[in-house]
Amino acid sequence: MIQGAKLYEGKAKILYATDDPSLVIQYFKDDATAFNAQKRGTIMDKGVCNNRISSALFVYLESRGVPTHFVKQLDDRSMLVKRLEIVPLEVTIRNIVAGGMAKLLGLEEGIVLERAVFEWHYKSDALGDPLINDDHVLAMGWASAEELSIIRAASVKVNEALKAFFLQRQIDLVDFKLEFGRFQRSILLGDEISPDTMRLWEQGTRRKLDKDRFRRDLGSVEEAYQEVLRRVLGDAKQATAASR
Ligand code: CDP
């Protein structure tokens, strides 16, 4: 696969063209931003961790029947993915109260929810990704009713699969964000799934193993990303054996 022109550079990733117009290379940087890019920094080897974690999770989700943009991991920092027409929505699913939900409703972080909370956010840095509902999406034509129901069903499936995956690795999946896109008349899960886009708490201790360590200056940021990578990859065989 030949790496072509830079198509887009975001906060944490760069997209490059390839010799196949339907495929692009997603390259993971060490740059980190928070609070709508007001806080900036670098997390050493975050790009390597997030590429490996995302690759493993995309493979796992495909095996659980969730179609994704992932084709293959290319090297330490890049993966080959299908080129999507991104739906301008971010899906957030929450199992435990934290972050935006704690703030919105004046709740303590850590309340375990009776049932998962599903949210749509409009993807707009300028507006700070505002919380919206189905009517906003349909009225603005950001996605069709059919697309919304496909995305919702896939997101619920992702939550069930990832909760079980991390439970086996002694981690609680607190919340996460997903993005979807259109590819040849289907809807695929895109973007990345990493400690940048999920909140992960170690079971028992509730030690944070995600980007909140950077957002809130908790220290040991690199170690947290490495720990998630180790548990996602290293413990795979052990966790499968233990569940038999
Ligand atoms: O990140 P923040 O606390 O402001 O917002 P949230 O709505 O509580 O975030 C829910 C989950 O989505 C967290 O795991 C965030 O890391 C993730 N998220 C993201 O990946 N990208 C965003 N633009 C917003 C949230």
CSV table of C-alpha atoms and ligand atoms in Angstrom, one decimal:
chain,number,residue,atom,x,y,z
A,1,MET,CA,0.0,0.0,0.0
A,2,ILE,CA,1.5,3.3,-1.1
A,3,GLN,CA,1.0,6.3,1.2
A,4,GLY,CA,-0.2,9.3,-0.7
A,5,ALA,CA,-1.1,12.9,0.0
A,6,LYS,CA,-2.2,14.1,3.4
A,7,LEU,CA,-6.0,14.4,3.2
A,8,TYR,CA,-6.7,15.7,6.7
A,9,GLU,CA,-4.9,16.4,9.9
A,10,GLY,CA,-7.0,16.3,13.1
A,11,LYS,CA,-6.1,16.7,16.8
A,12,ALA,CA,-4.9,13.2,17.3
A,13,LYS,CA,-4.7,11.6,13.9
A,14,ILE,CA,-3.7,12.2,10.3
A,15,LEU,CA,-5.4,10.7,7.2
A,16,TYR,CA,-3.4,9.9,4.1
A,17,ALA,CA,-4.6,8.8,0.7
A,18,THR,CA,-3.5,5.5,-0.9
A,19,ASP,CA,-3.4,4.2,-4.4
A,20,ASP,CA,-6.9,2.8,-3.9
A,21,PRO,CA,-9.5,5.7,-3.7
A,22,SER,CA,-11.7,3.6,-1.4
A,23,LEU,CA,-8.9,3.1,1.2
A,24,VAL,CA,-7.1,5.6,3.5
A,25,ILE,CA,-4.3,5.4,6.1
A,26,GLN,CA,-5.2,6.5,9.6
A,27,TYR,CA,-2.0,7.6,11.4
A,28,PHE,CA,-2.0,8.1,15.2
A,29,LYS,CA,-0.1,11.0,16.7
A,30,ASP,CA,1.1,11.5,20.3
A,31,ASP,CA,-0.7,14.9,20.5
A,32,ALA,CA,-3.4,15.2,23.1
A,33,THR,CA,-6.0,17.9,23.5
A,34,ALA,CA,-8.8,18.4,25.9
A,35,PHE,CA,-11.6,20.8,26.7
A,36,ASN,CA,-12.2,21.6,23.0
A,37,ALA,CA,-8.4,22.0,22.4
A,38,GLN,CA,-7.9,24.6,25.1
A,39,LYS,CA,-5.5,22.2,26.8
A,40,ARG,CA,-2.8,20.7,24.6
A,41,GLY,CA,0.1,18.3,25.3
A,42,THR,CA,1.9,15.2,24.2
A,43,ILE,CA,1.6,11.7,25.7
A,44,MET,CA,4.6,9.7,24.8
A,45,ASP,CA,3.8,6.7,22.5
A,46,LYS,CA,0.0,7.4,22.8
A,47,GLY,CA,-0.2,7.0,19.1
A,48,VAL,CA,1.3,3.5,19.2
A,49,CYS,CA,-0.9,2.4,22.1
A,50,ASN,CA,-4.1,3.8,20.5
A,51,ASN,CA,-3.3,2.3,17.1
A,52,ARG,CA,-2.8,-1.1,18.6
A,53,ILE,CA,-5.7,-0.9,21.0
A,54,SER,CA,-8.1,0.3,18.3
A,55,SER,CA,-6.9,-2.4,15.9
A,56,ALA,CA,-7.5,-5.1,18.4
A,57,LEU,CA,-10.9,-3.7,19.3
A,58,PHE,CA,-12.0,-3.4,15.7
A,59,VAL,CA,-11.0,-7.0,15.0
A,60,TYR,CA,-12.9,-8.1,18.1
A,61,LEU,CA,-16.0,-6.0,17.2
A,62,GLU,CA,-16.0,-7.4,13.7
A,63,SER,CA,-16.0,-10.9,15.2
A,64,ARG,CA,-19.0,-9.9,17.2
A,65,GLY,CA,-20.9,-8.8,14.1
A,66,VAL,CA,-20.3,-5.0,14.1
A,67,PRO,CA,-19.2,-3.8,10.7
A,68,THR,CA,-16.2,-1.4,10.9
A,69,HIS,CA,-13.9,0.6,8.6
A,70,PHE,CA,-10.9,-1.4,9.8
A,71,VAL,CA,-9.0,-3.3,7.1
A,72,LYS,CA,-5.6,-4.0,8.8
A,73,GLN,CA,-2.9,-2.7,11.0
A,74,LEU,CA,0.0,-1.5,8.8
A,75,ASP,CA,2.7,-0.5,11.4
A,76,ASP,CA,3.1,0.8,14.9
A,77,ARG,CA,1.2,4.0,14.3
A,78,SER,CA,-1.0,3.4,11.3
A,79,MET,CA,-3.9,1.3,10.1
A,80,LEU,CA,-5.6,0.9,6.7
A,81,VAL,CA,-9.3,1.8,6.8
A,82,LYS,CA,-12.1,2.2,4.3
A,83,ARG,CA,-12.7,5.8,3.3
A,84,LEU,CA,-16.0,6.9,4.9
A,85,GLU,CA,-18.3,9.8,4.4
A,86,ILE,CA,-18.6,10.7,8.0
A,87,VAL,CA,-22.0,11.2,9.5
A,88,PRO,CA,-21.6,14.4,11.5
A,89,LEU,CA,-22.7,12.8,14.8
A,90,GLU,CA,-21.0,11.5,17.8
A,91,VAL,CA,-22.6,8.7,19.8
A,92,THR,CA,-21.9,8.6,23.5
A,93,ILE,CA,-23.0,5.6,25.6
A,94,ARG,CA,-22.7,5.7,29.3
A,95,ASN,CA,-22.8,2.9,31.9
A,96,ILE,CA,-21.5,4.9,34.9
A,97,VAL,CA,-22.0,8.7,35.4
A,98,ALA,CA,-18.9,10.7,34.6
A,99,GLY,CA,-17.7,13.8,32.6
A,100,GLY,CA,-20.4,15.6,30.6
A,101,MET,CA,-23.3,13.7,32.2
A,102,ALA,CA,-22.2,14.6,35.8
A,103,LYS,CA,-21.9,18.2,34.8
A,104,LEU,CA,-25.1,18.4,32.8
A,105,LEU,CA,-27.3,16.9,35.6
A,106,GLY,CA,-25.3,17.9,38.7
A,107,LEU,CA,-24.5,14.3,39.6
A,108,GLU,CA,-21.6,12.7,41.4
A,109,GLU,CA,-19.2,10.8,39.2
A,110,GLY,CA,-19.4,7.0,39.7
A,111,ILE,CA,-23.1,6.3,40.0
A,112,VAL,CA,-23.7,3.0,38.2
A,113,LEU,CA,-26.7,3.5,35.8
A,114,GLU,CA,-29.7,1.2,35.9
A,115,ARG,CA,-29.5,1.1,32.1
A,116,ALA,CA,-27.1,2.4,29.6
A,117,VAL,CA,-27.7,6.1,28.5
A,118,PHE,CA,-27.5,6.8,24.8
A,119,GLU,CA,-26.7,10.3,23.5
A,120,TRP,CA,-26.3,12.0,20.1
A,121,HIS,CA,-24.0,14.9,19.9
A,122,TYR,CA,-23.6,17.1,16.8
A,123,LYS,CA,-20.0,16.9,15.7
A,124,SER,CA,-18.9,20.6,15.8
A,125,ASP,CA,-15.7,21.8,17.5
A,126,ALA,CA,-17.0,25.4,17.2
A,127,LEU,CA,-20.1,24.5,19.2
A,128,GLY,CA,-18.4,22.1,21.6
A,129,ASP,CA,-20.3,19.0,20.3
A,130,PRO,CA,-23.7,19.9,21.7
A,131,LEU,CA,-26.1,17.3,23.0
A,132,ILE,CA,-29.0,16.8,20.5
A,133,ASN,CA,-31.9,14.4,19.9
A,134,ASP,CA,-33.3,12.5,16.9
A,135,ASP,CA,-35.5,15.4,15.9
A,136,HIS,CA,-32.5,17.7,15.4
A,137,VAL,CA,-30.8,15.1,13.2
A,138,LEU,CA,-33.8,14.5,11.1
A,139,ALA,CA,-34.8,18.2,10.8
A,140,MET,CA,-31.3,19.1,9.7
A,141,GLY,CA,-30.9,16.1,7.4
A,142,TRP,CA,-27.7,15.0,9.1
A,143,ALA,CA,-28.8,11.3,8.8
A,144,SER,CA,-32.0,9.4,7.8
A,145,ALA,CA,-34.3,7.6,10.2
A,146,GLU,CA,-33.0,4.3,8.9
A,147,GLU,CA,-29.4,5.4,9.4
A,148,LEU,CA,-30.2,6.5,13.0
A,149,SER,CA,-31.7,3.1,13.8
A,150,ILE,CA,-28.7,1.2,12.3
A,151,ILE,CA,-26.3,3.4,14.2
A,152,ARG,CA,-28.2,3.0,17.4
A,153,ALA,CA,-28.4,-0.8,17.1
A,154,ALA,CA,-24.7,-1.1,16.3
A,155,SER,CA,-23.8,1.2,19.2
A,156,VAL,CA,-25.8,-0.9,21.7
A,157,LYS,CA,-24.0,-4.0,20.3
A,158,VAL,CA,-20.6,-2.3,20.7
A,159,ASN,CA,-21.5,-1.4,24.3
A,160,GLU,CA,-22.5,-5.0,25.2
A,161,ALA,CA,-19.4,-6.4,23.5
A,162,LEU,CA,-16.9,-3.9,25.0
A,163,LYS,CA,-18.3,-4.2,28.5
A,164,ALA,CA,-17.8,-7.9,28.4
A,165,PHE,CA,-14.4,-7.6,26.9
A,166,PHE,CA,-13.1,-5.2,29.5
A,167,LEU,CA,-14.9,-7.0,32.4
A,168,GLN,CA,-12.7,-10.0,31.6
A,169,ARG,CA,-9.7,-7.7,32.0
A,170,GLN,CA,-10.8,-6.3,35.3
A,171,ILE,CA,-11.8,-2.9,33.8
A,172,ASP,CA,-15.2,-1.2,34.0
A,173,LEU,CA,-16.3,0.5,30.8
A,174,VAL,CA,-17.6,3.8,32.1
A,175,ASP,CA,-18.5,5.6,28.8
A,176,PHE,CA,-17.3,6.0,25.3
A,177,LYS,CA,-17.8,7.9,22.0
A,178,LEU,CA,-18.3,6.4,18.6
A,179,GLU,CA,-18.4,7.8,15.0
A,180,PHE,CA,-20.0,6.2,12.0
A,181,GLY,CA,-19.8,6.8,8.3
A,182,ARG,CA,-21.2,5.7,4.9
A,183,PHE,CA,-19.4,3.3,2.7
A,184,GLN,CA,-20.9,1.8,-0.5
A,185,ARG,CA,-24.5,1.9,0.8
A,186,SER,CA,-23.7,0.6,4.2
A,187,ILE,CA,-23.0,2.2,7.6
A,188,LEU,CA,-19.6,1.3,9.2
A,189,LEU,CA,-18.1,2.1,12.6
A,190,GLY,CA,-15.2,4.5,12.1
A,191,ASP,CA,-12.7,6.7,13.9
A,192,GLU,CA,-10.9,5.0,16.8
A,193,ILE,CA,-11.7,3.2,20.0
A,194,SER,CA,-9.0,4.0,22.6
A,195,PRO,CA,-8.4,5.5,26.0
A,196,ASP,CA,-8.8,8.8,24.2
A,197,THR,CA,-12.4,8.0,23.5
A,198,MET,CA,-13.4,5.7,26.4
A,199,ARG,CA,-13.4,6.1,30.1
A,200,LEU,CA,-11.9,3.0,31.7
A,201,TRP,CA,-11.7,2.4,35.5
A,202,GLU,CA,-9.8,-0.4,37.1
A,203,GLN,CA,-12.2,-2.6,38.9
A,204,GLY,CA,-12.1,-2.3,42.7
A,205,THR,CA,-9.7,0.6,42.9
A,206,ARG,CA,-11.5,2.8,40.3
A,207,ARG,CA,-8.1,3.9,39.1
A,208,LYS,CA,-8.6,5.9,35.9
A,209,LEU,CA,-6.9,4.3,32.8
A,210,ASP,CA,-7.9,6.9,30.2
A,211,LYS,CA,-7.5,10.4,29.0
A,212,ASP,CA,-9.0,11.9,32.2
A,213,ARG,CA,-5.4,11.4,33.6
A,214,PHE,CA,-4.3,14.0,31.1
A,215,ARG,CA,-7.4,16.2,31.3
A,216,ARG,CA,-7.2,16.4,35.1
A,217,ASP,CA,-3.4,16.4,35.5
A,218,LEU,CA,-3.5,13.1,37.5
A,219,GLY,CA,0.0,12.0,36.4
A,220,SER,CA,1.1,8.6,35.1
A,221,VAL,CA,-0.7,9.2,31.8
A,222,GLU,CA,1.7,7.1,29.7
A,223,GLU,CA,1.5,4.3,32.2
A,224,ALA,CA,-2.3,4.2,32.0
A,225,TYR,CA,-2.3,3.9,28.1
A,226,GLN,CA,0.4,1.2,28.4
A,227,GLU,CA,-1.6,-0.7,31.0
A,228,VAL,CA,-4.7,-0.7,28.8
A,229,LEU,CA,-2.7,-1.9,25.8
A,230,ARG,CA,-1.1,-4.7,28.0
A,231,ARG,CA,-4.6,-5.8,29.2
A,232,VAL,CA,-6.1,-5.6,25.8
A,233,LEU,CA,-3.4,-7.6,24.1
A,234,GLY,CA,-1.4,-9.5,26.7
A,235,ASP,CA,-4.2,-10.9,28.7
A,236,ALA,CA,-6.2,-12.0,25.7
A,237,LYS,CA,-5.3,-15.7,26.0
A,238,GLN,CA,-5.6,-15.7,29.8
A,239,ALA,CA,-9.0,-14.0,29.7
A,240,THR,CA,-10.4,-16.5,27.2
A,241,ALA,CA,-9.0,-19.4,29.2
A,242,ALA,CA,-10.6,-18.0,32.4
A,243,SER,CA,-14.0,-17.7,30.8
A,244,ARG,CA,-14.2,-21.3,29.7
B,1,CDP,O1,-15.0,14.4,27.4
B,1,CDP,P1,-16.1,15.1,28.2
B,1,CDP,O2,-16.0,14.6,29.6
B,1,CDP,O3,-16.2,16.5,28.0
B,1,CDP,O4,-17.5,14.6,27.6
B,1,CDP,P2,-18.3,13.3,27.8
B,1,CDP,O5,-19.6,13.6,27.0
B,1,CDP,O6,-18.5,13.0,29.3
B,1,CDP,O7,-17.5,12.1,27.2
B,1,CDP,C1,-18.0,10.8,27.1
B,1,CDP,C2,-17.0,9.9,26.5
B,1,CDP,O8,-16.8,10.2,25.1
B,1,CDP,C3,-15.6,10.0,27.2
B,1,CDP,O9,-15.1,8.7,27.2
B,1,CDP,C4,-14.8,10.9,26.3
B,1,CDP,O10,-13.5,10.5,26.3
B,1,CDP,C5,-15.4,10.6,24.9
B,1,CDP,N1,-15.4,11.8,24.0
B,1,CDP,C6,-14.7,11.8,22.9
B,1,CDP,O11,-14.0,10.8,22.6
B,1,CDP,N2,-14.7,12.9,22.0
B,1,CDP,C7,-15.4,13.9,22.3
B,1,CDP,N3,-15.4,14.9,21.4
B,1,CDP,C8,-16.2,13.9,23.4
B,1,CDP,C9,-16.2,12.8,24.3
